[in-house]
PDB file of C-alpha atoms in Angstrom:
ATOM      1  CA  MET A   1      -9.116  19.338   7.124  1.00 47.00           C
ATOM      2  CA  SER A   2      -7.621  21.747   4.669  1.00 58.00           C
ATOM      3  CA  THR A   3      -9.094  22.810   1.384  1.00 70.00           C
ATOM      4  CA  GLN A   4      -7.459  22.360  -1.999  1.00 76.00           C
ATOM      5  CA  THR A   5      -6.835  26.120  -2.145  1.00 84.00           C
ATOM      6  CA  GLU A   6      -4.987  26.052   1.201  1.00 88.00           C
ATOM      7  CA  GLN A   7      -2.835  23.170  -0.015  1.00 90.00           C
ATOM      8  CA  GLU A   8      -2.027  25.050  -3.217  1.00 92.00           C
ATOM      9  CA  LYS A   9      -1.157  28.274  -1.378  1.00 94.00           C
ATOM     10  CA  VAL A  10       1.117  26.512   1.105  1.00 96.00           C
ATOM     11  CA  ARG A  11       2.767  24.435  -1.632  1.00 95.00           C
ATOM     12  CA  GLY A  12       3.342  27.565  -3.711  1.00 95.00           C
ATOM     13  CA  TRP A  13       4.742  29.502  -0.754  1.00 96.00           C
ATOM     14  CA  LEU A  14       7.111  26.647   0.081  1.00 96.00           C
ATOM     15  CA  THR A  15       8.200  26.308  -3.551  1.00 94.00           C
ATOM     16  CA  GLY A  16       9.248  29.947  -3.494  1.00 94.00           C
ATOM     17  CA  ARG A  17      10.737  29.920   0.013  1.00 96.00           C
ATOM     18  CA  LEU A  18      12.606  26.618   0.396  1.00 96.00           C
ATOM     19  CA  PRO A  19      16.174  26.363  -0.893  1.00 95.00           C
ATOM     20  CA  GLY A  20      16.114  24.610  -4.262  1.00 93.00           C
ATOM     21  CA  ASP A  21      18.802  22.106  -3.311  1.00 94.00           C
ATOM     22  CA  TRP A  22      17.110  20.713  -0.201  1.00 96.00           C
ATOM     23  CA  PHE A  23      14.652  18.189  -1.655  1.00 97.00           C
ATOM     24  CA  GLU A  24      14.134  15.948  -4.655  1.00 95.00           C
ATOM     25  CA  GLY A  25      10.728  15.953  -6.344  1.00 93.00           C
ATOM     26  CA  ASP A  26       7.475  17.213  -4.893  1.00 93.00           C
ATOM     27  CA  LEU A  27       6.918  17.797  -1.197  1.00 95.00           C
ATOM     28  CA  GLU A  28       4.363  15.781   0.735  1.00 95.00           C
ATOM     29  CA  LEU A  29       2.007  18.173   2.528  1.00 95.00           C
ATOM     30  CA  GLU A  30      -0.493  17.244   5.187  1.00 93.00           C
ATOM     31  CA  ILE A  31      -2.561  20.097   6.598  1.00 93.00           C
ATOM     32  CA  ASP A  32      -5.159  20.008   9.344  1.00 90.00           C
ATOM     33  CA  ARG A  33      -6.666  22.637  11.635  1.00 89.00           C
ATOM     34  CA  ASP A  34      -3.617  22.736  13.888  1.00 92.00           C
ATOM     35  CA  GLU A  35      -0.565  21.789  11.874  1.00 95.00           C
ATOM     36  CA  ILE A  36       1.200  21.728   8.522  1.00 95.00           C
ATOM     37  CA  LEU A  37       3.439  18.709   7.983  1.00 96.00           C
ATOM     38  CA  ILE A  38       6.121  19.138   5.320  1.00 97.00           C
ATOM     39  CA  VAL A  39       7.903  15.963   4.204  1.00 97.00           C
ATOM     40  CA  GLY A  40      10.694  16.281   1.655  1.00 97.00           C
ATOM     41  CA  ARG A  41      12.702  13.582  -0.104  1.00 97.00           C
ATOM     42  CA  ILE A  42      16.488  13.617   0.147  1.00 97.00           C
ATOM     43  CA  PRO A  43      18.935  11.421  -1.775  1.00 95.00           C
ATOM     44  CA  ALA A  44      19.658   8.040  -0.243  1.00 94.00           C
ATOM     45  CA  PRO A  45      23.294   7.217   0.483  1.00 94.00           C
ATOM     46  CA  GLU A  46      24.995   5.274  -2.299  1.00 92.00           C
ATOM     47  CA  GLN A  47      25.503   1.665  -1.245  1.00 90.00           C
ATOM     48  CA  ASN A  48      26.182  -1.683  -2.850  1.00 88.00           C
ATOM     49  CA  LYS A  49      23.096  -3.620  -3.863  1.00 87.00           C
ATOM     50  CA  ASP A  50      24.035  -6.504  -1.579  1.00 90.00           C
ATOM     51  CA  VAL A  51      24.034  -4.569   1.739  1.00 90.00           C
ATOM     52  CA  SER A  52      21.714  -5.863   4.437  1.00 93.00           C
ATOM     53  CA  ALA A  53      18.386  -4.199   5.202  1.00 91.00           C
ATOM     54  CA  ALA A  54      19.752  -3.185   8.604  1.00 94.00           C
ATOM     55  CA  GLU A  55      22.784  -1.469   7.042  1.00 95.00           C
ATOM     56  CA  ARG A  56      20.644   0.294   4.452  1.00 94.00           C
ATOM     57  CA  SER A  57      18.213   1.507   7.132  1.00 94.00           C
ATOM     58  CA  ALA A  58      21.059   2.713   9.371  1.00 96.00           C
ATOM     59  CA  ALA A  59      22.609   4.643   6.471  1.00 96.00           C
ATOM     60  CA  GLU A  60      19.268   6.285   5.660  1.00 96.00           C
ATOM     61  CA  ASP A  61      18.734   7.187   9.322  1.00 96.00           C
ATOM     62  CA  GLY A  62      22.212   8.715   9.404  1.00 96.00           C
ATOM     63  CA  ARG A  63      21.550  10.761   6.259  1.00 97.00           C
ATOM     64  CA  ILE A  64      18.277  12.047   7.756  1.00 97.00           C
ATOM     65  CA  LYS A  65      20.011  12.986  11.019  1.00 97.00           C
ATOM     66  CA  GLN A  66      22.735  14.850   9.121  1.00 97.00           C
ATOM     67  CA  PHE A  67      20.238  16.774   6.982  1.00 97.00           C
ATOM     68  CA  ARG A  68      18.184  17.624  10.059  1.00 96.00           C
ATOM     69  CA  GLU A  69      21.223  19.046  11.876  1.00 97.00           C
ATOM     70  CA  ASP A  70      22.568  20.901   8.813  1.00 97.00           C
ATOM     71  CA  THR A  71      19.249  22.655   8.084  1.00 96.00           C
ATOM     72  CA  ARG A  72      17.961  23.240  11.629  1.00 96.00           C
ATOM     73  CA  GLU A  73      18.336  27.058  11.768  1.00 97.00           C
ATOM     74  CA  ARG A  74      16.856  27.648   8.300  1.00 97.00           C
ATOM     75  CA  ARG A  75      13.951  25.246   8.932  1.00 97.00           C
ATOM     76  CA  ILE A  76      13.129  27.062  12.180  1.00 96.00           C
ATOM     77  CA  GLU A  77      13.174  30.412  10.372  1.00 97.00           C
ATOM     78  CA  ILE A  78      10.961  29.137   7.531  1.00 97.00           C
ATOM     79  CA  ALA A  79       8.584  27.427   9.972  1.00 96.00           C
ATOM     80  CA  ARG A  80       8.151  30.641  11.981  1.00 97.00           C
ATOM     81  CA  GLU A  81       7.277  32.584   8.830  1.00 97.00           C
ATOM     82  CA  LEU A  82       4.767  29.956   7.713  1.00 97.00           C
ATOM     83  CA  GLU A  83       3.281  29.662  11.217  1.00 96.00           C
ATOM     84  CA  HIS A  84       2.768  33.432  11.280  1.00 96.00           C
ATOM     85  CA  ALA A  85       1.139  33.393   7.836  1.00 94.00           C
ATOM     86  CA  THR A  86      -1.172  30.413   8.452  1.00 94.00           C
ATOM     87  CA  ARG A  87      -1.655  30.407  12.247  1.00 94.00           C
ATOM     88  CA  ARG A  88      -0.752  26.713  12.274  1.00 94.00           C
ATOM     89  CA  LYS A  89       2.261  24.928  13.720  1.00 95.00           C
ATOM     90  CA  VAL A  90       4.741  23.538  11.211  1.00 96.00           C
ATOM     91  CA  ALA A  91       6.255  20.061  11.446  1.00 96.00           C
ATOM     92  CA  TRP A  92       9.014  18.616   9.313  1.00 97.00           C
ATOM     93  CA  GLY A  93       9.762  15.160   8.027  1.00 96.00           C
ATOM     94  CA  LEU A  94      12.064  13.465   5.548  1.00 97.00           C
ATOM     95  CA  ARG A  95      12.042  10.528   3.166  1.00 97.00           C
ATOM     96  CA  CYS A  96      15.362   8.946   2.385  1.00 97.00           C
ATOM     97  CA  GLY A  97      15.295   5.730   0.402  1.00 94.00           C
ATOM     98  CA  GLU A  98      12.723   3.534   2.144  1.00 93.00           C
ATOM     99  CA  THR A  99      12.857   5.456   5.440  1.00 95.00           C
ATOM    100  CA  ARG A 100      10.276   8.090   6.397  1.00 96.00           C
ATOM    101  CA  THR A 101      10.868  10.105   9.575  1.00 95.00           C
ATOM    102  CA  VAL A 102       8.707  12.896  11.018  1.00 95.00           C
ATOM    103  CA  PHE A 103      10.161  15.214  13.629  1.00 89.00           C
ATOM    104  CA  THR A 104       8.998  18.348  15.467  1.00 80.00           C
ATOM    105  CA  SER A 105       5.404  17.157  15.139  1.00 83.00           C
ATOM    106  CA  LEU A 106       2.615  18.647  17.245  1.00 82.00           C
ATOM    107  CA  SER A 107       0.757  16.504  19.755  1.00 83.00           C
ATOM    108  CA  ALA A 108      -2.635  18.139  20.250  1.00 81.00           C
ATOM    109  CA  PRO A 109      -4.971  17.283  23.140  1.00 83.00           C
ATOM    110  CA  VAL A 110      -8.432  16.090  22.137  1.00 83.00           C
ATOM    111  CA  MET A 111     -11.276  15.968  24.633  1.00 85.00           C
ATOM    112  CA  THR A 112     -13.743  13.111  24.370  1.00 88.00           C
ATOM    113  CA  ARG A 113     -16.382  11.405  26.460  1.00 92.00           C
ATOM    114  CA  LEU A 114     -16.411   7.628  26.452  1.00 92.00           C
ATOM    115  CA  ARG A 115     -18.921   5.252  27.942  1.00 93.00           C
ATOM    116  CA  GLN A 116     -17.795   2.229  29.941  1.00 94.00           C
ATOM    117  CA  PRO A 117     -17.475  -0.232  27.005  1.00 91.00           C
ATOM    118  CA  GLU A 118     -15.148   2.169  25.151  1.00 93.00           C
ATOM    119  CA  ARG A 119     -13.126   2.852  28.326  1.00 93.00           C
ATOM    120  CA  GLN A 120     -12.771  -0.888  28.839  1.00 94.00           C
ATOM    121  CA  VAL A 121     -11.222  -1.215  25.377  1.00 93.00           C
ATOM    122  CA  LEU A 122      -8.655   1.441  26.270  1.00 94.00           C
ATOM    123  CA  ASP A 123      -7.993  -0.109  29.674  1.00 94.00           C
ATOM    124  CA  THR A 124      -7.428  -3.527  28.067  1.00 93.00           C
ATOM    125  CA  LEU A 125      -4.789  -2.015  25.783  1.00 92.00           C
ATOM    126  CA  VAL A 126      -3.116  -0.377  28.789  1.00 93.00           C
ATOM    127  CA  ASP A 127      -3.294  -3.524  30.940  1.00 93.00           C
ATOM    128  CA  ALA A 128      -1.846  -5.614  28.088  1.00 92.00           C
ATOM    129  CA  GLY A 129       1.101  -3.234  27.721  1.00 92.00           C
ATOM    130  CA  VAL A 130       0.112  -2.160  24.205  1.00 90.00           C
ATOM    131  CA  ALA A 131      -0.297   1.437  25.427  1.00 92.00           C
ATOM    132  CA  ARG A 132       1.108   3.409  28.361  1.00 94.00           C
ATOM    133  CA  SER A 133      -2.089   5.294  29.130  1.00 93.00           C
ATOM    134  CA  ARG A 134      -5.670   5.756  27.972  1.00 93.00           C
ATOM    135  CA  SER A 135      -4.485   8.690  25.888  1.00 92.00           C
ATOM    136  CA  ASP A 136      -1.818   6.542  24.228  1.00 92.00           C
ATOM    137  CA  ALA A 137      -4.380   3.745  23.723  1.00 94.00           C
ATOM    138  CA  LEU A 138      -6.809   6.133  22.035  1.00 93.00           C
ATOM    139  CA  GLY A 139      -4.056   7.335  19.700  1.00 92.00           C
ATOM    140  CA  TRP A 140      -3.236   3.692  18.909  1.00 92.00           C
ATOM    141  CA  CYS A 141      -6.905   3.031  18.073  1.00 92.00           C
ATOM    142  CA  VAL A 142      -7.091   6.042  15.773  1.00 91.00           C
ATOM    143  CA  LYS A 143      -3.949   4.897  13.898  1.00 90.00           C
ATOM    144  CA  LEU A 144      -5.396   1.398  13.546  1.00 89.00           C
ATOM    145  CA  VAL A 145      -8.687   2.704  12.151  1.00 89.00           C
ATOM    146  CA  ALA A 146      -6.840   5.016   9.745  1.00 86.00           C
ATOM    147  CA  GLN A 147      -4.665   2.137   8.564  1.00 85.00           C
ATOM    148  CA  HIS A 148      -7.617  -0.155   7.870  1.00 84.00           C
ATOM    149  CA  SER A 149      -9.966   2.503   6.508  1.00 87.00           C
ATOM    150  CA  GLU A 150      -7.597   4.476   4.255  1.00 84.00           C
ATOM    151  CA  THR A 151      -9.706   4.059   1.096  1.00 86.00           C
ATOM    152  CA  TRP A 152     -12.881   5.090   2.877  1.00 86.00           C
ATOM    153  CA  LEU A 153     -11.170   8.081   4.510  1.00 83.00           C
ATOM    154  CA  ALA A 154      -9.697   9.144   1.136  1.00 85.00           C
ATOM    155  CA  ASP A 155     -13.183   9.010  -0.424  1.00 88.00           C
ATOM    156  CA  LEU A 156     -14.574  11.058   2.466  1.00 88.00           C
ATOM    157  CA  ARG A 157     -11.822  13.697   2.117  1.00 85.00           C
ATOM    158  CA  GLU A 158     -12.473  13.917  -1.623  1.00 88.00           C
ATOM    159  CA  ALA A 159     -16.191  14.412  -0.990  1.00 90.00           C
ATOM    160  CA  MET A 160     -15.428  17.159   1.531  1.00 88.00           C
ATOM    161  CA  THR A 161     -13.266  18.924  -1.083  1.00 85.00           C
ATOM    162  CA  LYS A 162     -16.164  18.812  -3.558  1.00 87.00           C
ATOM    163  CA  VAL A 163     -18.540  20.271  -0.939  1.00 88.00           C
ATOM    164  CA  GLU A 164     -16.073  23.118  -0.364  1.00 84.00           C
ATOM    165  CA  GLU A 165     -15.962  23.815  -4.125  1.00 85.00           C
ATOM    166  CA  VAL A 166     -19.779  23.895  -4.317  1.00 87.00           C
ATOM    167  CA  ARG A 167     -19.942  26.294  -1.345  1.00 85.00           C
ATOM    168  CA  LYS A 168     -17.442  28.630  -3.011  1.00 85.00           C
ATOM    169  CA  ALA A 169     -19.523  28.645  -6.186  1.00 86.00           C
ATOM    170  CA  GLY A 170     -22.675  29.525  -4.224  1.00 84.00           C
ATOM    171  CA  PRO A 171     -24.618  32.772  -4.587  1.00 84.00           C
ATOM    172  CA  ASP A 172     -23.167  34.340  -1.415  1.00 78.00           C
ATOM    173  CA  ASN A 173     -19.609  34.191  -2.778  1.00 71.00           C
ATOM    174  CA  ASN A 174     -20.123  36.158  -5.985  1.00 61.00           C
TER     175      ASN A 174
END
């Protein structure tokens, strides 16, 4: 979990470093212990209002692919600089119209010990074809919990930010 100050520093650095014509509006930033995810918004292709959802989605995917290819070298250069400064990997993503795509994202191993009932849950997901492996099943479970507990997780993150602020204001930091 990152602190508000880390978010502000990274956002400020990116504001100064990214080409001004790359993205519309504010960047989405997600920072954890291992990775910084940068998601920018690019203009959606102009289309008639009566195009199908499939055509609209395909056009947005094509625009994302084009942007990704056109900016690859510069994004790599910027990511390396930011990785050196923060000691975190950098991932990129784009929003185009209604489409959100994340690419170059880190997959970090997480060690855990599970008792038989928890392993049986994972094995059921694997046996049912929902997941390819226990690892994939565990990732699926985490996504499901995050999806259904977003409000609670947001409250918890906000509380953690407040704790960090109180720590910084403590007597040892003067």
